Amino acid sequence: MKIIQVAPFEEPVPPKKYGGTELVVYNLAQELVAMGHEVFLVATGDSKTDAKLLPVFPKALRKYKAAADMKVRDSLKYIGIGKVLEIVKNINADIIHNHIGWRLMPFAPLLKPPIVTTLHGPMHTGYQKLVYGNFPDAPVVSISNSQRRPFKKLNYVGTVYNGIDVGKFAYSDKPGDYLAFLGRMSPEKGPLQAIRIAKKCGLKLVMAAKVDSVDKGYFEKEIAPLIDGKQIVFMGEVGHEGKVKLLKNARALLAPIQWEEPFGLFFIEAMACGTPVLAFRRGSVPEVIKNGVTGFAVKTDAEMITAVKMAGTIKRSACRQWVEENFSSAKMARGYEDIYRKVIAQKKIMNRIWN
């Protein structure tokens, strides 16, 4: 197949540090090329890929100083959409895989190939329901079954779990004696709760996280005063090597999430290193974590503290095996390959009906 992957503009593909969607797009494009498909990656010019790179902007939006202003950044995204349309209109592709969400959906009728959209974010907000509700027939893919709950009326053509290149995550069965926190310093990720739990357990907590401009006030007011550099250590945003080192040597990953996490790439990254995940039972957690086998899904702080004490009962080899069997980038690519064929077949049927 001739496949166009349209990536977000926020980060390069793959991201240098934080960037879950961009990493998923990278892994998918690499696997599809290895499977023999002709793949075009529409992304920022600083991306690296085995697919044919078609740049939208010379570099990722976060690298432009002006884009620190959220209004400027949002404006650049719409400029980017125009460039995407200009780029893809002359490619005789079999399918376009949209990873940038609803912004591209209104333009689907202008493009000849069918478009399938992966929903990389949560679907519970009012504006999401309003926007996606205007495209009830557009084929979409969920990244977990739980992601569908707030908005079940969309045209879901399948669920494909995110996947990673497991071989890039070093496994260790001899962890250190600290807890890890990874992700964003935002309220929904639960950094404040993670600090409180670590203190109650009397354990060191090492935190590696991105501080977005929108979360800077929260971080400075709520989190920074609790970082002492001894028991609570903040590493800032880390690259792949730093992330793997943090995870593989941790007793467990703390994920006291405060929202309906649609997937949680950091869950499978930790388990790939052999590190159990201790998370609140919200969103995709029951699907991604095998309770009692690769970690614990809990409901309260008290249960989380108990889970920390029981983390040593989890076989780290079971964590690794769980990811290898269920969340590899190869399995993800095969899932999308099936969906591409399904969407292409549906488009051909509709074309015959209307013509």
mmCIF file of C-alpha atoms in Angstrom:
data_model
loop_
_atom_site.group_PDB
_atom_site.id
_atom_site.type_symbol
_atom_site.label_atom_id
_atom_site.label_comp_id
_atom_site.label_asym_id
_atom_site.label_seq_id
_atom_site.Cartn_x
_atom_site.Cartn_y
_atom_site.Cartn_z
ATOM 1 C CA MET A 1 0.000 0.000 0.000
ATOM 2 C CA LYS A 2 0.953 3.636 -0.457
ATOM 3 C CA ILE A 3 0.358 5.209 2.958
ATOM 4 C CA ILE A 4 0.577 8.825 4.113
ATOM 5 C CA GLN A 5 1.203 9.398 7.842
ATOM 6 C CA VAL A 6 0.372 12.925 9.036
ATOM 7 C CA ALA A 7 2.141 13.700 12.320
ATOM 8 C CA PRO A 8 1.627 16.555 14.801
ATOM 9 C CA PHE A 9 3.829 19.634 14.428
ATOM 10 C CA GLU A 10 4.709 20.096 18.112
ATOM 11 C CA GLU A 11 7.719 17.765 18.153
ATOM 12 C CA PRO A 12 9.985 16.106 15.602
ATOM 13 C CA VAL A 13 9.418 12.451 14.725
ATOM 14 C CA PRO A 14 10.732 10.777 16.805
ATOM 15 C CA PRO A 15 10.768 13.302 19.648
ATOM 16 C CA LYS A 16 14.109 14.167 21.197
ATOM 17 C CA LYS A 17 12.582 14.003 24.667
ATOM 18 C CA TYR A 18 8.883 14.085 25.583
ATOM 19 C CA GLY A 19 6.334 13.410 22.840
ATOM 20 C CA GLY A 20 4.113 10.344 22.994
ATOM 21 C CA THR A 21 2.157 10.722 19.759
ATOM 22 C CA GLU A 22 5.274 11.549 17.742
ATOM 23 C CA LEU A 23 6.995 8.428 19.077
ATOM 24 C CA VAL A 24 3.993 6.284 18.150
ATOM 25 C CA VAL A 25 3.987 7.746 14.631
ATOM 26 C CA TYR A 26 7.709 7.057 14.291
ATOM 27 C CA ASN A 27 7.371 3.445 15.413
ATOM 28 C CA LEU A 28 4.410 2.887 13.102
ATOM 29 C CA ALA A 29 6.105 4.419 10.053
ATOM 30 C CA GLN A 30 9.275 2.394 10.636
ATOM 31 C CA GLU A 31 7.345 -0.872 10.918
ATOM 32 C CA LEU A 32 5.203 -0.176 7.858
ATOM 33 C CA VAL A 33 8.317 0.503 5.770
ATOM 34 C CA ALA A 34 9.868 -2.737 7.054
ATOM 35 C CA MET A 35 6.681 -4.562 6.019
ATOM 36 C CA GLY A 36 7.190 -3.377 2.447
ATOM 37 C CA HIS A 37 4.692 -0.525 2.241
ATOM 38 C CA GLU A 38 5.493 2.787 0.559
ATOM 39 C CA VAL A 39 5.187 5.289 3.386
ATOM 40 C CA PHE A 40 5.183 9.081 3.283
ATOM 41 C CA LEU A 41 5.667 10.908 6.584
ATOM 42 C CA VAL A 42 4.261 14.423 6.686
ATOM 43 C CA ALA A 43 5.998 15.987 9.689
ATOM 44 C CA THR A 44 8.472 18.679 10.675
ATOM 45 C CA GLY A 45 11.734 18.906 8.761
ATOM 46 C CA ASP A 46 13.878 17.919 11.743
ATOM 47 C CA SER A 47 12.275 14.457 11.804
ATOM 48 C CA LYS A 48 14.206 11.236 11.102
ATOM 49 C CA THR A 49 12.536 8.322 9.355
ATOM 50 C CA ASP A 50 12.964 5.476 6.895
ATOM 51 C CA ALA A 51 9.786 6.688 5.193
ATOM 52 C CA LYS A 52 9.845 9.515 2.643
ATOM 53 C CA LEU A 53 9.839 12.695 4.734
ATOM 54 C CA LEU A 54 7.627 15.533 3.512
ATOM 55 C CA PRO A 55 8.295 18.556 5.770
ATOM 56 C CA VAL A 56 5.545 20.938 6.868
ATOM 57 C CA PHE A 57 7.742 23.304 8.905
ATOM 58 C CA PRO A 58 11.572 23.308 8.966
ATOM 59 C CA LYS A 59 11.539 22.369 12.651
ATOM 60 C CA ALA A 60 9.151 21.449 15.454
ATOM 61 C CA LEU A 61 6.870 24.208 16.755
ATOM 62 C CA ARG A 62 8.299 24.059 20.275
ATOM 63 C CA LYS A 63 11.641 25.214 18.839
ATOM 64 C CA TYR A 64 10.164 28.538 17.703
ATOM 65 C CA LYS A 65 10.303 31.157 20.450
ATOM 66 C CA ALA A 66 7.138 32.837 19.175
ATOM 67 C CA ALA A 67 5.241 29.568 19.608
ATOM 68 C CA ALA A 68 5.513 29.903 23.393
ATOM 69 C CA ASP A 69 2.445 32.113 22.974
ATOM 70 C CA MET A 70 -0.422 29.590 22.727
ATOM 71 C CA LYS A 71 -2.365 31.809 20.307
ATOM 72 C CA VAL A 72 0.629 31.946 17.994
ATOM 73 C CA ARG A 73 1.113 28.196 18.283
ATOM 74 C CA ASP A 74 -2.533 27.537 17.475
ATOM 75 C CA SER A 75 -2.311 29.843 14.460
ATOM 76 C CA LEU A 76 0.755 27.961 13.222
ATOM 77 C CA LYS A 77 -1.183 24.707 13.437
ATOM 78 C CA TYR A 78 -3.773 26.033 10.994
ATOM 79 C CA ILE A 79 -1.034 27.244 8.684
ATOM 80 C CA GLY A 80 0.367 23.733 8.963
ATOM 81 C CA ILE A 81 -2.956 22.200 7.930
ATOM 82 C CA GLY A 82 -2.869 24.266 4.743
ATOM 83 C CA LYS A 83 0.637 23.011 4.021
ATOM 84 C CA VAL A 84 -0.447 19.407 4.667
ATOM 85 C CA LEU A 85 -3.229 19.744 2.078
ATOM 86 C CA GLU A 86 -0.796 21.202 -0.429
ATOM 87 C CA ILE A 87 1.688 18.383 0.176
ATOM 88 C CA VAL A 88 -0.673 15.401 -0.007
ATOM 89 C CA LYS A 89 -2.951 16.483 -2.846
ATOM 90 C CA ASN A 90 -0.526 15.303 -5.525
ATOM 91 C CA ILE A 91 0.235 11.916 -3.962
ATOM 92 C CA ASN A 92 -1.830 9.062 -5.340
ATOM 93 C CA ALA A 93 -2.008 7.303 -1.979
ATOM 94 C CA ASP A 94 -4.206 4.415 -0.907
ATOM 95 C CA ILE A 95 -4.901 5.970 2.479
ATOM 96 C CA ILE A 96 -4.065 8.939 4.693
ATOM 97 C CA HIS A 97 -3.523 8.248 8.390
ATOM 98 C CA ASN A 98 -4.296 11.370 10.389
ATOM 99 C CA HIS A 99 -2.572 11.754 13.770
ATOM 100 C CA ILE A 100 -3.377 15.451 14.291
ATOM 101 C CA GLY A 101 -7.037 15.032 15.150
ATOM 102 C CA TRP A 102 -10.073 17.048 14.219
ATOM 103 C CA ARG A 103 -8.274 19.918 12.468
ATOM 104 C CA LEU A 104 -7.767 17.822 9.332
ATOM 105 C CA MET A 105 -11.244 16.237 9.280
ATOM 106 C CA PRO A 106 -13.160 19.126 7.599
ATOM 107 C CA PHE A 107 -10.890 18.838 4.566
ATOM 108 C CA ALA A 108 -11.369 15.116 3.942
ATOM 109 C CA PRO A 109 -13.817 15.739 1.027
ATOM 110 C CA LEU A 110 -11.104 17.730 -0.769
ATOM 111 C CA LEU A 111 -8.752 14.755 -0.836
ATOM 112 C CA LYS A 112 -9.126 11.644 -2.975
ATOM 113 C CA PRO A 113 -7.689 8.976 -0.623
ATOM 114 C CA PRO A 114 -9.763 7.890 2.383
ATOM 115 C CA ILE A 115 -8.653 9.334 5.720
ATOM 116 C CA VAL A 116 -8.576 7.437 9.005
ATOM 117 C CA THR A 117 -7.937 9.334 12.243
ATOM 118 C CA THR A 118 -6.360 7.946 15.399
ATOM 119 C CA LEU A 119 -7.724 9.602 18.522
ATOM 120 C CA HIS A 120 -4.591 10.182 20.566
ATOM 121 C CA GLY A 121 -6.248 12.269 23.289
ATOM 122 C CA PRO A 122 -9.158 12.014 25.715
ATOM 123 C CA MET A 123 -12.727 12.354 24.452
ATOM 124 C CA HIS A 124 -14.478 13.613 27.576
ATOM 125 C CA THR A 125 -14.300 17.386 27.032
ATOM 126 C CA GLY A 126 -17.232 19.347 25.660
ATOM 127 C CA TYR A 127 -15.368 20.839 22.729
ATOM 128 C CA GLN A 128 -14.101 17.414 21.649
ATOM 129 C CA LYS A 129 -17.654 16.101 21.533
ATOM 130 C CA LEU A 130 -18.816 19.176 19.656
ATOM 131 C CA VAL A 131 -16.093 19.001 17.015
ATOM 132 C CA TYR A 132 -15.939 15.251 16.463
ATOM 133 C CA GLY A 133 -19.745 15.142 16.585
ATOM 134 C CA ASN A 134 -19.743 17.076 13.322
ATOM 135 C CA PHE A 135 -17.998 14.133 11.625
ATOM 136 C CA PRO A 136 -19.945 11.078 12.852
ATOM 137 C CA ASP A 137 -19.192 9.081 9.701
ATOM 138 C CA ALA A 138 -15.447 9.735 9.605
ATOM 139 C CA PRO A 139 -13.534 6.517 10.395
ATOM 140 C CA VAL A 140 -11.618 6.794 13.656
ATOM 141 C CA VAL A 141 -9.377 4.495 15.691
ATOM 142 C CA SER A 142 -9.302 4.399 19.491
ATOM 143 C CA ILE A 143 -6.071 3.622 21.345
ATOM 144 C CA SER A 144 -7.954 1.856 24.134
ATOM 145 C CA ASN A 145 -11.498 0.635 24.541
ATOM 146 C CA SER A 146 -11.972 2.870 27.579
ATOM 147 C CA GLN A 147 -11.236 5.918 25.424
ATOM 148 C CA ARG A 148 -14.568 5.383 23.686
ATOM 149 C CA ARG A 149 -16.752 5.610 26.800
ATOM 150 C CA PRO A 150 -17.382 9.382 26.821
ATOM 151 C CA PHE A 151 -18.319 9.402 23.120
ATOM 152 C CA LYS A 152 -19.577 6.091 21.783
ATOM 153 C CA LYS A 153 -21.388 7.446 18.707
ATOM 154 C CA LEU A 154 -18.360 7.922 16.467
ATOM 155 C CA ASN A 155 -17.504 5.623 13.559
ATOM 156 C CA TYR A 156 -14.921 3.497 15.381
ATOM 157 C CA VAL A 157 -13.287 1.091 12.948
ATOM 158 C CA GLY A 158 -11.080 -0.537 15.549
ATOM 159 C CA THR A 159 -8.916 -0.205 18.634
ATOM 160 C CA VAL A 160 -5.152 -0.404 18.184
ATOM 161 C CA TYR A 161 -2.969 -0.203 21.255
ATOM 162 C CA ASN A 162 0.148 1.948 21.007
ATOM 163 C CA GLY A 163 3.364 0.023 20.508
ATOM 164 C CA ILE A 164 7.066 0.500 21.198
ATOM 165 C CA ASP A 165 10.288 -0.983 19.854
ATOM 166 C CA VAL A 166 10.801 -3.224 22.886
ATOM 167 C CA GLY A 167 14.408 -3.913 21.937
ATOM 168 C CA LYS A 168 15.286 -0.283 22.658
ATOM 169 C CA PHE A 169 14.292 -0.654 26.308
ATOM 170 C CA ALA A 170 16.937 -2.361 28.442
ATOM 171 C CA TYR A 171 15.564 -4.916 30.903
ATOM 172 C CA SER A 172 16.770 -5.195 34.482
ATOM 173 C CA ASP A 173 15.761 -7.649 37.202
ATOM 174 C CA LYS A 174 17.880 -5.905 39.829
ATOM 175 C CA PRO A 175 16.224 -2.539 40.523
ATOM 176 C CA GLY A 176 17.367 0.165 42.884
ATOM 177 C CA ASP A 177 15.409 1.380 45.882
ATOM 178 C CA TYR A 178 13.610 4.409 44.488
ATOM 179 C CA LEU A 179 10.269 5.121 42.852
ATOM 180 C CA ALA A 180 10.015 6.790 39.442
ATOM 181 C CA PHE A 181 7.642 9.391 38.005
ATOM 182 C CA LEU A 182 7.657 10.055 34.269
ATOM 183 C CA GLY A 183 5.651 12.257 31.925
ATOM 184 C CA ARG A 184 4.390 15.824 32.243
ATOM 185 C CA MET A 185 4.259 18.072 35.276
ATOM 186 C CA SER A 186 0.539 18.600 34.875
ATOM 187 C CA PRO A 187 -2.240 18.074 37.440
ATOM 188 C CA GLU A 188 -3.820 15.198 35.496
ATOM 189 C CA LYS A 189 -0.610 13.147 35.688
ATOM 190 C CA GLY A 190 -0.601 13.305 39.493
ATOM 191 C CA PRO A 191 2.900 14.559 40.389
ATOM 192 C CA LEU A 192 1.668 16.079 43.655
ATOM 193 C CA GLN A 193 0.029 12.800 44.646
ATOM 194 C CA ALA A 194 3.194 10.885 43.692
ATOM 195 C CA ILE A 195 5.278 13.076 46.011
ATOM 196 C CA ARG A 196 2.849 12.621 48.885
ATOM 197 C CA ILE A 197 2.787 8.847 48.435
ATOM 198 C CA ALA A 198 6.583 8.586 48.242
ATOM 199 C CA LYS A 199 6.931 10.615 51.437
ATOM 200 C CA LYS A 200 4.411 8.448 53.274
ATOM 201 C CA CYS A 201 6.340 5.362 52.137
ATOM 202 C CA GLY A 202 9.650 6.884 53.171
ATOM 203 C CA LEU A 203 11.126 6.254 49.721
ATOM 204 C CA LYS A 204 13.082 8.376 47.289
ATOM 205 C CA LEU A 205 11.138 9.609 44.257
ATOM 206 C CA VAL A 206 12.981 10.499 41.050
ATOM 207 C CA MET A 207 10.866 12.579 38.690
ATOM 208 C CA ALA A 208 11.601 13.087 34.988
ATOM 209 C CA ALA A 209 9.000 15.288 33.372
ATOM 210 C CA LYS A 210 8.338 18.049 30.891
ATOM 211 C CA VAL A 211 6.997 21.364 32.149
ATOM 212 C CA ASP A 212 4.764 22.820 29.433
ATOM 213 C CA SER A 213 4.168 26.564 29.429
ATOM 214 C CA VAL A 214 0.531 25.939 30.358
ATOM 215 C CA ASP A 215 1.690 24.005 33.460
ATOM 216 C CA LYS A 216 4.471 26.343 34.558
ATOM 217 C CA GLY A 217 2.362 28.112 37.185
ATOM 218 C CA TYR A 218 1.164 24.817 38.653
ATOM 219 C CA PHE A 219 4.697 23.454 38.784
ATOM 220 C CA GLU A 220 6.188 26.526 40.437
ATOM 221 C CA LYS A 221 3.416 26.830 43.036
ATOM 222 C CA GLU A 222 2.588 23.213 43.882
ATOM 223 C CA ILE A 223 5.556 21.023 42.944
ATOM 224 C CA ALA A 224 8.809 23.010 43.038
ATOM 225 C CA PRO A 225 8.596 23.795 46.793
ATOM 226 C CA LEU A 226 8.457 20.040 47.517
ATOM 227 C CA ILE A 227 11.600 19.174 45.542
ATOM 228 C CA ASP A 228 14.493 18.878 48.001
ATOM 229 C CA GLY A 229 17.042 17.163 45.746
ATOM 230 C CA LYS A 230 17.366 14.308 48.238
ATOM 231 C CA GLN A 231 14.145 12.398 48.773
ATOM 232 C CA ILE A 232 12.284 14.192 45.964
ATOM 233 C CA VAL A 233 14.542 14.619 42.936
ATOM 234 C CA PHE A 234 13.550 16.400 39.728
ATOM 235 C CA MET A 235 15.601 15.559 36.606
ATOM 236 C CA GLY A 236 13.655 17.720 34.190
ATOM 237 C CA GLU A 237 12.842 16.456 30.727
ATOM 238 C CA VAL A 238 14.962 13.485 29.637
ATOM 239 C CA GLY A 239 15.802 11.804 26.335
ATOM 240 C CA HIS A 240 15.478 8.115 25.569
ATOM 241 C CA GLU A 241 18.660 6.974 27.312
ATOM 242 C CA GLY A 242 17.847 8.937 30.447
ATOM 243 C CA LYS A 243 14.326 7.571 30.446
ATOM 244 C CA VAL A 244 15.466 3.958 30.160
ATOM 245 C CA LYS A 245 18.056 4.408 32.916
ATOM 246 C CA LEU A 246 15.413 5.928 35.200
ATOM 247 C CA LEU A 247 12.873 3.197 34.550
ATOM 248 C CA LYS A 248 14.992 0.054 34.582
ATOM 249 C CA ASN A 249 16.575 0.923 37.925
ATOM 250 C CA ALA A 250 13.336 1.904 39.669
ATOM 251 C CA ARG A 251 11.503 -0.240 42.201
ATOM 252 C CA ALA A 252 8.249 0.814 40.530
ATOM 253 C CA LEU A 253 6.695 3.544 38.400
ATOM 254 C CA LEU A 254 4.215 5.708 40.297
ATOM 255 C CA ALA A 255 1.280 6.847 38.162
ATOM 256 C CA PRO A 256 -1.405 8.341 40.432
ATOM 257 C CA ILE A 257 -3.231 9.751 37.395
ATOM 258 C CA GLN A 258 -6.074 12.206 37.986
ATOM 259 C CA TRP A 259 -7.798 11.792 34.621
ATOM 260 C CA GLU A 260 -9.076 9.158 32.220
ATOM 261 C CA GLU A 261 -5.731 8.282 30.639
ATOM 262 C CA PRO A 262 -6.478 7.218 27.024
ATOM 263 C CA PHE A 263 -3.452 4.914 26.895
ATOM 264 C CA GLY A 264 -0.273 5.809 28.796
ATOM 265 C CA LEU A 265 2.808 5.094 26.705
ATOM 266 C CA PHE A 266 4.959 5.456 29.823
ATOM 267 C CA PHE A 267 3.166 2.445 31.325
ATOM 268 C CA ILE A 268 4.454 0.080 28.669
ATOM 269 C CA GLU A 269 7.875 1.728 28.573
ATOM 270 C CA ALA A 270 8.297 1.016 32.282
ATOM 271 C CA MET A 271 7.062 -2.563 32.007
ATOM 272 C CA ALA A 272 9.378 -3.189 29.033
ATOM 273 C CA CYS A 273 12.263 -2.402 31.405
ATOM 274 C CA GLY A 274 10.844 -4.893 33.892
ATOM 275 C CA THR A 275 9.456 -2.203 36.175
ATOM 276 C CA PRO A 276 5.964 -2.709 37.626
ATOM 277 C CA VAL A 277 3.457 0.131 37.256
ATOM 278 C CA LEU A 278 1.386 1.347 40.192
ATOM 279 C CA ALA A 279 -1.501 3.415 38.869
ATOM 280 C CA PHE A 280 -4.950 4.620 39.776
ATOM 281 C CA ARG A 281 -7.659 2.566 38.092
ATOM 282 C CA ARG A 282 -8.768 5.181 35.574
ATOM 283 C CA GLY A 283 -9.072 5.239 31.801
ATOM 284 C CA SER A 284 -6.979 2.608 30.044
ATOM 285 C CA VAL A 285 -5.182 1.365 33.168
ATOM 286 C CA PRO A 286 -7.136 -1.942 33.481
ATOM 287 C CA GLU A 287 -6.394 -2.675 29.802
ATOM 288 C CA VAL A 288 -2.695 -1.838 29.833
ATOM 289 C CA ILE A 289 -1.657 -3.101 33.265
ATOM 290 C CA LYS A 290 -2.297 -6.726 34.228
ATOM 291 C CA ASN A 291 -3.326 -6.248 37.837
ATOM 292 C CA GLY A 292 -1.226 -8.249 40.253
ATOM 293 C CA VAL A 293 1.039 -9.491 37.461
ATOM 294 C CA THR A 294 2.689 -6.421 35.898
ATOM 295 C CA GLY A 295 1.698 -3.906 38.550
ATOM 296 C CA PHE A 296 -1.303 -2.798 40.558
ATOM 297 C CA ALA A 297 -4.390 -0.776 39.609
ATOM 298 C CA VAL A 298 -5.682 0.929 42.751
ATOM 299 C CA LYS A 299 -8.380 3.407 43.725
ATOM 300 C CA THR A 300 -7.027 5.352 46.708
ATOM 301 C CA ASP A 301 -3.801 6.757 48.124
ATOM 302 C CA ALA A 302 -3.949 4.148 50.880
ATOM 303 C CA GLU A 303 -4.170 1.351 48.317
ATOM 304 C CA MET A 304 -1.284 2.915 46.401
ATOM 305 C CA ILE A 305 0.875 2.891 49.539
ATOM 306 C CA THR A 306 0.071 -0.807 49.998
ATOM 307 C CA ALA A 307 0.941 -1.406 46.337
ATOM 308 C CA VAL A 308 4.334 0.245 46.833
ATOM 309 C CA LYS A 309 5.051 -2.202 49.651
ATOM 310 C CA MET A 310 3.988 -5.124 47.417
ATOM 311 C CA ALA A 311 5.923 -4.021 44.322
ATOM 312 C CA GLY A 312 8.663 -6.515 45.088
ATOM 313 C CA THR A 313 6.206 -9.399 44.628
ATOM 314 C CA ILE A 314 5.841 -8.596 40.928
ATOM 315 C CA LYS A 315 8.041 -10.678 38.634
ATOM 316 C CA ARG A 316 9.889 -8.194 36.470
ATOM 317 C CA SER A 317 10.233 -10.806 33.718
ATOM 318 C CA ALA A 318 6.428 -10.952 33.546
ATOM 319 C CA CYS A 319 6.315 -7.195 32.935
ATOM 320 C CA ARG A 320 8.700 -7.518 30.012
ATOM 321 C CA GLN A 321 6.858 -10.490 28.534
ATOM 322 C CA TRP A 322 3.500 -8.697 28.795
ATOM 323 C CA VAL A 323 4.803 -5.818 26.654
ATOM 324 C CA GLU A 324 6.517 -8.098 24.139
ATOM 325 C CA GLU A 325 3.291 -10.018 23.583
ATOM 326 C CA ASN A 326 0.804 -7.146 23.574
ATOM 327 C CA PHE A 327 2.408 -3.755 22.951
ATOM 328 C CA SER A 328 5.169 -4.138 20.365
ATOM 329 C CA SER A 329 5.402 -1.717 17.461
ATOM 330 C CA ALA A 330 5.148 -4.695 15.081
ATOM 331 C CA LYS A 331 1.797 -5.741 16.552
ATOM 332 C CA MET A 332 0.588 -2.142 16.356
ATOM 333 C CA ALA A 333 1.555 -1.927 12.671
ATOM 334 C CA ARG A 334 -0.269 -5.170 11.844
ATOM 335 C CA GLY A 335 -3.355 -3.805 13.558
ATOM 336 C CA TYR A 336 -3.264 -0.627 11.498
ATOM 337 C CA GLU A 337 -2.586 -2.578 8.316
ATOM 338 C CA ASP A 338 -5.882 -4.440 8.860
ATOM 339 C CA ILE A 339 -7.710 -1.175 9.500
ATOM 340 C CA TYR A 340 -6.280 0.450 6.364
ATOM 341 C CA ARG A 341 -7.625 -2.404 4.263
ATOM 342 C CA LYS A 342 -11.004 -2.120 5.961
ATOM 343 C CA VAL A 343 -11.292 1.650 5.403
ATOM 344 C CA ILE A 344 -10.099 1.402 1.791
ATOM 345 C CA ALA A 345 -12.691 -1.304 1.085
ATOM 346 C CA GLN A 346 -15.458 0.796 2.660
ATOM 347 C CA LYS A 347 -14.484 3.804 0.548
ATOM 348 C CA LYS A 348 -14.631 1.704 -2.636
ATOM 349 C CA ILE A 349 -18.111 0.465 -1.737
ATOM 350 C CA MET A 350 -19.331 4.014 -1.093
ATOM 351 C CA ASN A 351 -17.815 5.217 -4.375
ATOM 352 C CA ARG A 352 -19.753 2.511 -6.273
ATOM 353 C CA ILE A 353 -22.973 3.485 -4.511
ATOM 354 C CA TRP A 354 -22.630 7.172 -5.233
ATOM 355 C CA ASN A 355 -21.293 6.771 -8.765
#
